[in-house]
């Protein structure tokens, strides 16, 4: 595992991303609450695991329960597509509900639309699902080697799912070209020059996760987190949550670690270059953490991760596999959490960070000790059930022998 600490984090100097303010988050939450399928996802305290690892508390926000989609991604897409449709109707999202946007009246006004996107699976499944709710079509492009179950899950919603010959970043390019050629609306969870509004809505939609966590901590009388571990693909989810917290705590938020797979560590790489710009990593981006297999940072997320994160971590695949096994076989008294490759990497990371002597310097720099309460977001369940069982049952991707 490789670490970079962000010595430049300065709560007073960095400008807050006001578009991720608590008010903006409440707007997204109100719209999401107007969906009949909306329900708060569980926040699970793993007290025995915390004792075993050597911290005061571990809390896992389990997004595998979100909207029946086995991942958090529906939060972003509902809010983004809701806004897109409102724009076409000339209304604002605060004045409407998800159910109205699904109605035959709106469907008639809009005519036929096609939404398209590129995805590792979870975002595309959410686009397909929301498009269907609105009675519209979706065409979803996936990178080569995408797991069969993730492709099927998209097709089951009636969308077209096309597995390309490309990695994730090149698949995004293809989706852009197809959208321009066919007059389709692209709904991408990353931004580029001239394309920021939809990715901003997507990120605003994700902030519901921490809005709910705040309420749950109060109701369950849990201790406030001192640390959060956020996994990054293009960095949208991590940037959204960190941006929300930066606003809420005015930059004096809990210690934040951003974690990525070794072969797709574009946020880590950008931090290591250190010129304040986002930098792409190239290659096949091969990793079991399919949701994190992205080579090009989301630029609107990167600036938040650059200014407000405390550390960037790059991990081998066995760290995620260890996290999956730890969550699947809980200590007595703790609850089981079904967590996929991209969901579990943070827990694997914490366990190694707390136990390996070589990380003692990082631990003390990040103030990770017996008083720490660490929050994790389980961003997906077993979205690739075949690989899930190979890892959890058969021990695939074991820890290297020391
Ligand atoms: C399960 C899961 N976790 C985390 C992420 C990372 O999100 P982002 O690409 O916004 O960084 C993704 C992205 O697809 C994902 O599917």
XYZ file of C-alpha atoms and ligand atoms in Angstrom:
418
model
C 0.000 0.000 0.000
C 1.257 3.478 -0.816
C 0.315 6.685 1.001
C 0.574 10.404 0.351
C -0.366 12.794 3.148
C -1.833 16.130 2.109
C 0.291 18.560 4.037
C -1.277 21.436 2.074
C -4.783 20.941 3.515
C -5.642 24.308 4.954
C -9.207 24.796 6.208
C -8.965 28.553 6.171
C -7.390 29.009 2.756
C -9.425 26.650 0.607
C -12.623 27.866 -0.968
C -15.660 25.796 0.001
C -17.535 24.078 -2.866
C -20.833 25.849 -2.177
C -22.720 23.786 -4.748
C -22.360 20.876 -2.258
C -23.738 22.885 0.661
C -26.204 21.441 3.150
C -29.013 23.434 1.455
C -28.216 21.912 -1.923
C -28.094 18.467 -0.323
C -31.524 18.952 1.266
C -32.936 19.864 -2.163
C -31.658 16.562 -3.578
C -32.912 14.600 -0.564
C -36.402 16.118 -0.799
C -36.651 15.043 -4.414
C -35.348 11.533 -3.629
C -37.849 11.238 -0.783
C -40.645 11.810 -3.283
C -39.810 8.412 -4.879
C -41.920 5.539 -3.630
C -38.793 3.309 -3.398
C -36.833 5.736 -1.196
C -35.727 4.382 2.192
C -32.842 5.297 4.492
C -30.051 2.706 4.175
C -28.675 1.065 7.355
C -25.796 2.485 9.377
C -24.142 -0.478 11.079
C -21.853 -0.238 14.118
C -19.216 -3.001 14.127
C -18.098 -2.717 17.744
C -16.289 -6.069 18.015
C -14.378 -5.384 14.831
C -13.411 -1.934 16.140
C -11.995 -3.551 19.319
C -10.123 -6.156 17.294
C -8.623 -3.569 14.968
C -7.757 -1.142 17.778
C -10.076 1.822 17.232
C -12.979 3.183 19.303
C -15.653 2.656 16.663
C -16.380 1.468 13.144
C -19.591 2.469 11.357
C -20.563 1.162 7.927
C -23.218 2.934 5.879
C -24.610 0.080 3.805
C -25.539 1.410 0.369
C -26.133 -2.086 -0.994
C -29.727 -1.508 0.170
C -30.199 1.624 -1.945
C -33.310 1.570 -4.174
C -33.037 -2.189 -4.753
C -29.989 -1.576 -6.985
C -27.284 -3.170 -4.772
C -25.186 0.041 -4.973
C -25.353 3.756 -4.153
C -25.400 5.027 -7.728
C -29.185 5.476 -8.030
C -28.940 8.519 -5.745
C -26.985 10.523 -8.300
C -28.917 9.429 -11.361
C -32.394 10.092 -9.919
C -31.439 13.661 -9.077
C -29.641 14.290 -12.383
C -32.363 12.846 -14.612
C -35.005 14.575 -12.487
C -33.263 17.879 -13.210
C -32.823 17.104 -16.915
C -36.542 16.405 -17.260
C -37.478 19.487 -15.240
C -35.287 21.546 -17.603
C -37.201 20.182 -20.604
C -40.530 20.987 -18.919
C -39.377 24.470 -17.840
C -39.989 23.778 -14.135
C -37.639 23.554 -11.137
C -37.054 20.388 -9.170
C -38.114 21.906 -5.828
C -41.609 22.345 -7.295
C -42.171 18.765 -8.381
C -42.013 15.112 -7.365
C -40.492 11.990 -8.839
C -43.991 10.540 -9.282
C -45.175 13.541 -11.289
C -42.124 13.239 -13.581
C -43.089 9.576 -14.115
C -46.672 10.408 -15.041
C -48.300 9.790 -18.414
C -48.823 13.559 -18.750
C -45.045 14.227 -18.566
C -44.256 11.245 -20.760
C -46.610 12.663 -23.395
C -45.070 16.149 -23.163
C -41.514 14.833 -23.495
C -41.980 12.341 -26.318
C -39.298 9.683 -26.764
C -35.887 10.290 -25.216
C -32.816 8.056 -25.087
C -30.288 8.360 -22.284
C -26.812 6.941 -22.697
C -23.778 6.429 -20.492
C -20.542 4.504 -19.982
C -20.233 2.479 -16.821
C -18.428 -0.210 -14.885
C -21.929 -1.499 -14.111
C -23.441 0.283 -11.144
C -23.966 3.735 -12.651
C -25.304 2.210 -15.877
C -27.737 0.030 -13.984
C -28.995 3.148 -12.237
C -29.354 5.064 -15.545
C -31.254 2.125 -17.038
C -33.507 1.863 -13.982
C -34.321 5.577 -13.745
C -34.860 5.885 -17.523
C -37.364 3.057 -17.305
C -39.143 4.734 -14.380
C -39.622 7.759 -16.628
C -40.804 5.539 -19.513
C -37.693 6.359 -21.584
C -34.939 4.324 -23.273
C -31.325 3.816 -22.216
C -28.240 2.585 -24.083
C -25.402 1.638 -21.749
C -21.760 0.991 -22.763
C -19.477 -1.139 -20.569
C -15.700 -1.706 -20.689
C -14.263 -4.978 -21.976
C -14.222 -7.772 -19.427
C -17.345 -6.507 -17.592
C -18.864 -9.178 -15.350
C -21.789 -11.035 -16.948
C -24.063 -10.408 -13.980
C -23.508 -6.651 -14.146
C -24.388 -6.654 -17.870
C -27.499 -8.790 -17.262
C -28.681 -6.515 -14.448
C -28.738 -3.617 -16.953
C -30.544 -5.664 -19.619
C -33.141 -6.787 -17.071
C -34.345 -3.192 -16.833
C -35.052 -3.198 -20.563
C -31.984 -1.113 -21.511
C -29.537 -1.972 -24.254
C -26.166 -2.939 -22.715
C -23.149 -3.054 -25.028
C -19.778 -4.405 -23.886
C -17.020 -2.573 -25.779
C -13.432 -3.487 -26.640
C -12.152 -0.575 -24.538
C -11.194 0.313 -20.963
C -13.462 2.591 -18.905
C -12.038 5.923 -20.106
C -12.234 4.982 -23.792
C -15.752 3.657 -23.245
C -16.727 7.125 -21.956
C -15.362 8.598 -25.221
C -17.424 6.115 -27.217
C -20.614 6.972 -25.302
C -19.953 10.681 -25.984
C -19.580 9.993 -29.722
C -22.712 7.845 -29.852
C -24.704 10.520 -28.015
C -23.593 13.197 -30.501
C -24.261 10.928 -33.524
C -27.756 9.894 -32.413
C -29.018 12.948 -30.529
C -29.099 11.029 -27.229
C -28.734 12.661 -23.816
C -25.480 11.586 -22.137
C -25.738 11.077 -18.371
C -22.139 10.616 -17.252
C -20.872 10.495 -13.673
C -17.745 12.403 -14.601
C -17.193 15.911 -15.960
C -15.165 17.397 -18.815
C -14.797 20.804 -20.486
C -18.300 22.103 -21.152
C -19.989 19.167 -19.384
C -20.402 19.867 -15.694
C -24.096 20.369 -14.893
C -25.167 16.704 -15.008
C -22.101 15.479 -13.054
C -22.784 18.204 -10.459
C -26.373 17.023 -10.038
C -25.086 13.452 -9.735
C -22.672 14.477 -6.986
C -25.349 16.507 -5.200
C -27.524 13.383 -5.270
C -24.777 11.363 -3.541
C -24.646 13.766 -0.579
C -27.848 12.177 0.751
C -25.570 9.434 2.118
C -23.965 11.790 4.653
C -27.198 13.669 5.304
C -28.721 10.372 6.408
C -25.611 9.430 8.402
C -25.861 12.695 10.379
C -29.473 11.908 11.345
C -28.692 8.265 12.137
C -25.784 9.180 14.401
C -28.078 11.487 16.372
C -30.919 8.954 16.632
C -28.703 5.979 17.446
C -26.582 8.065 19.833
C -23.447 6.884 18.091
C -20.164 8.765 18.507
C -19.343 11.291 15.782
C -16.789 9.962 13.279
C -13.243 11.245 13.594
C -12.207 9.670 10.275
C -13.809 8.659 6.989
C -12.403 6.376 4.297
C -13.770 7.103 0.812
C -13.029 4.956 -2.203
C -12.556 6.690 -5.566
C -13.064 5.761 -9.199
C -13.239 9.108 -10.976
C -13.622 10.634 -7.512
C -17.248 11.789 -7.817
C -18.596 9.980 -4.780
C -15.602 10.872 -2.610
C -15.609 14.482 -3.827
C -19.350 14.839 -3.187
C -19.184 13.512 0.361
C -16.028 15.389 1.241
C -17.401 18.594 -0.298
C -20.591 18.240 1.737
C -18.609 17.697 4.944
C -16.240 20.563 4.131
C -19.292 22.852 3.935
C -20.901 21.394 7.041
C -17.754 21.671 9.176
C -16.345 24.720 7.349
C -13.233 22.832 6.357
C -12.596 21.414 9.839
C -14.152 18.052 8.988
C -12.997 14.615 10.152
C -9.768 13.179 8.781
C -10.431 11.892 5.255
C -8.568 9.141 3.409
C -9.126 8.595 -0.311
C -8.452 5.028 -1.432
C -7.978 3.580 -4.926
C -6.704 0.393 -6.605
C -3.019 0.376 -7.593
C -3.776 -0.025 -11.304
C -6.297 2.854 -11.484
C -5.044 5.321 -8.886
C -5.651 8.579 -10.773
C -6.395 10.679 -7.674
C -3.294 9.325 -5.932
C -1.260 10.005 -9.073
C -2.615 13.563 -9.358
C -1.719 14.190 -5.705
C 1.774 12.789 -6.295
C 2.412 15.068 -9.301
C 1.455 17.952 -7.032
C 0.861 20.708 -9.602
C -2.817 21.096 -8.524
C -4.048 19.701 -11.872
C -5.820 16.344 -12.352
C -3.686 13.721 -14.126
C -4.791 10.607 -15.965
C -3.282 7.145 -15.535
C -3.223 4.848 -18.542
C -3.338 1.144 -19.294
C -5.867 -1.642 -18.874
C -6.815 -0.370 -15.371
C -7.126 -4.007 -14.342
C -8.412 -4.551 -10.819
C -11.097 -6.580 -9.059
C -12.484 -3.215 -7.855
C -14.410 -2.670 -11.113
C -16.246 0.383 -9.773
C -12.919 2.084 -9.103
C -11.257 1.137 -12.418
C -11.121 4.663 -13.852
C -7.994 6.367 -15.191
C -9.162 9.957 -15.534
C -10.202 12.014 -12.502
C -13.486 13.879 -12.512
C -12.096 17.471 -12.581
C -14.874 18.981 -10.421
C -14.312 16.262 -7.823
C -10.521 16.443 -8.034
C -10.339 20.061 -6.855
C -12.278 19.094 -3.700
C -10.164 15.997 -3.067
C -7.023 18.086 -3.598
C -8.051 20.819 -1.166
C -9.853 18.909 1.580
C -8.584 15.296 1.819
C -5.901 14.340 4.353
C -4.366 11.357 2.613
C -4.436 9.416 -0.649
C -3.903 5.674 -0.632
C -3.199 3.229 -3.451
C -3.926 -0.456 -2.697
C -3.407 -3.867 -4.239
C -6.484 -6.022 -4.879
C -5.874 -8.253 -1.863
C -6.794 -5.337 0.416
C -10.333 -5.264 -1.019
C -10.585 -9.075 -0.892
C -9.582 -9.028 2.781
C -12.216 -6.353 3.500
C -14.903 -8.454 1.788
C -14.014 -11.515 3.880
C -13.888 -9.495 7.109
C -17.354 -8.052 6.501
C -18.772 -11.415 5.365
C -17.611 -13.285 8.484
C -18.229 -10.937 11.409
C -16.994 -11.340 14.960
C -19.620 -12.536 17.454
C -22.040 -9.704 18.219
C -21.384 -7.806 14.986
C -23.692 -7.845 12.005
C -22.730 -9.367 8.651
C -22.322 -6.949 5.746
C -22.332 -8.172 2.161
C -19.802 -5.961 0.474
C -18.432 -6.141 -3.056
C -14.902 -5.415 -4.209
C -15.302 -1.628 -4.461
C -17.325 -1.464 -1.257
C -14.968 -3.295 1.076
C -11.547 -1.865 0.299
C -11.708 0.698 3.126
C -12.196 -1.931 5.843
C -9.314 -3.992 4.430
C -7.190 -0.857 4.417
C -7.966 0.062 8.024
C -7.193 -3.456 9.278
C -3.748 -3.417 7.666
C -3.032 0.183 8.545
C -3.729 -0.511 12.213
C -1.780 -3.776 12.438
C 1.348 -3.467 10.299
C 4.381 -1.939 12.060
C 5.546 -0.336 8.802
C 2.499 2.002 8.928
C 3.065 3.387 12.426
C 4.284 6.740 11.059
C 1.178 7.142 8.858
C -1.077 6.113 11.758
C 0.286 8.808 13.995
C 0.235 11.421 11.223
C -3.439 10.646 10.584
C -4.181 10.421 14.332
C -5.586 6.901 13.910
C -5.614 5.313 17.356
C -7.770 3.776 20.096
C -9.906 6.960 20.213
C -10.749 7.002 16.501
C -14.252 6.393 15.154
C -14.053 5.501 11.488
C -16.897 5.757 8.973
C -17.011 3.635 5.800
C -19.436 3.654 2.906
C -20.228 0.178 1.624
C -20.916 1.422 -1.885
C -21.997 -1.958 -3.296
C -23.123 -5.440 -2.373
C -22.283 -8.590 -4.335
C -22.786 -6.995 -7.762
C -20.568 -9.714 -9.281
C -21.816 -12.757 -7.310
C -19.442 -15.204 -9.039
C -16.328 -13.262 -8.035
C -17.861 -12.534 -4.614
C -18.054 -16.263 -3.843
C -14.605 -16.972 -5.282
C -13.185 -14.378 -2.909
C -15.298 -15.001 0.186
C -15.730 -18.804 -0.074
C -12.583 -19.862 -1.913
C -10.133 -17.257 -0.636
C -9.213 -15.834 -4.039
C -6.805 -12.858 -3.856
C -5.239 -13.899 -0.533
C -2.885 -11.733 1.505
C 0.719 -12.314 0.388
C 2.754 -14.527 2.737
C 5.161 -12.600 4.927
C -19.398 0.373 -6.000
C -18.719 1.639 -6.346
N -18.015 2.257 -5.394
C -17.375 3.412 -5.640
C -17.424 3.982 -6.896
C -16.617 5.224 -7.135
O -17.366 6.314 -7.532
P -16.677 7.475 -8.384
O -16.413 6.935 -9.748
O -17.678 8.568 -8.357
O -15.405 7.815 -7.700
C -18.152 3.366 -7.921
C -18.243 3.947 -9.254
O -18.785 3.396 -10.176
C -18.819 2.165 -7.638
O -19.530 1.508 -8.570
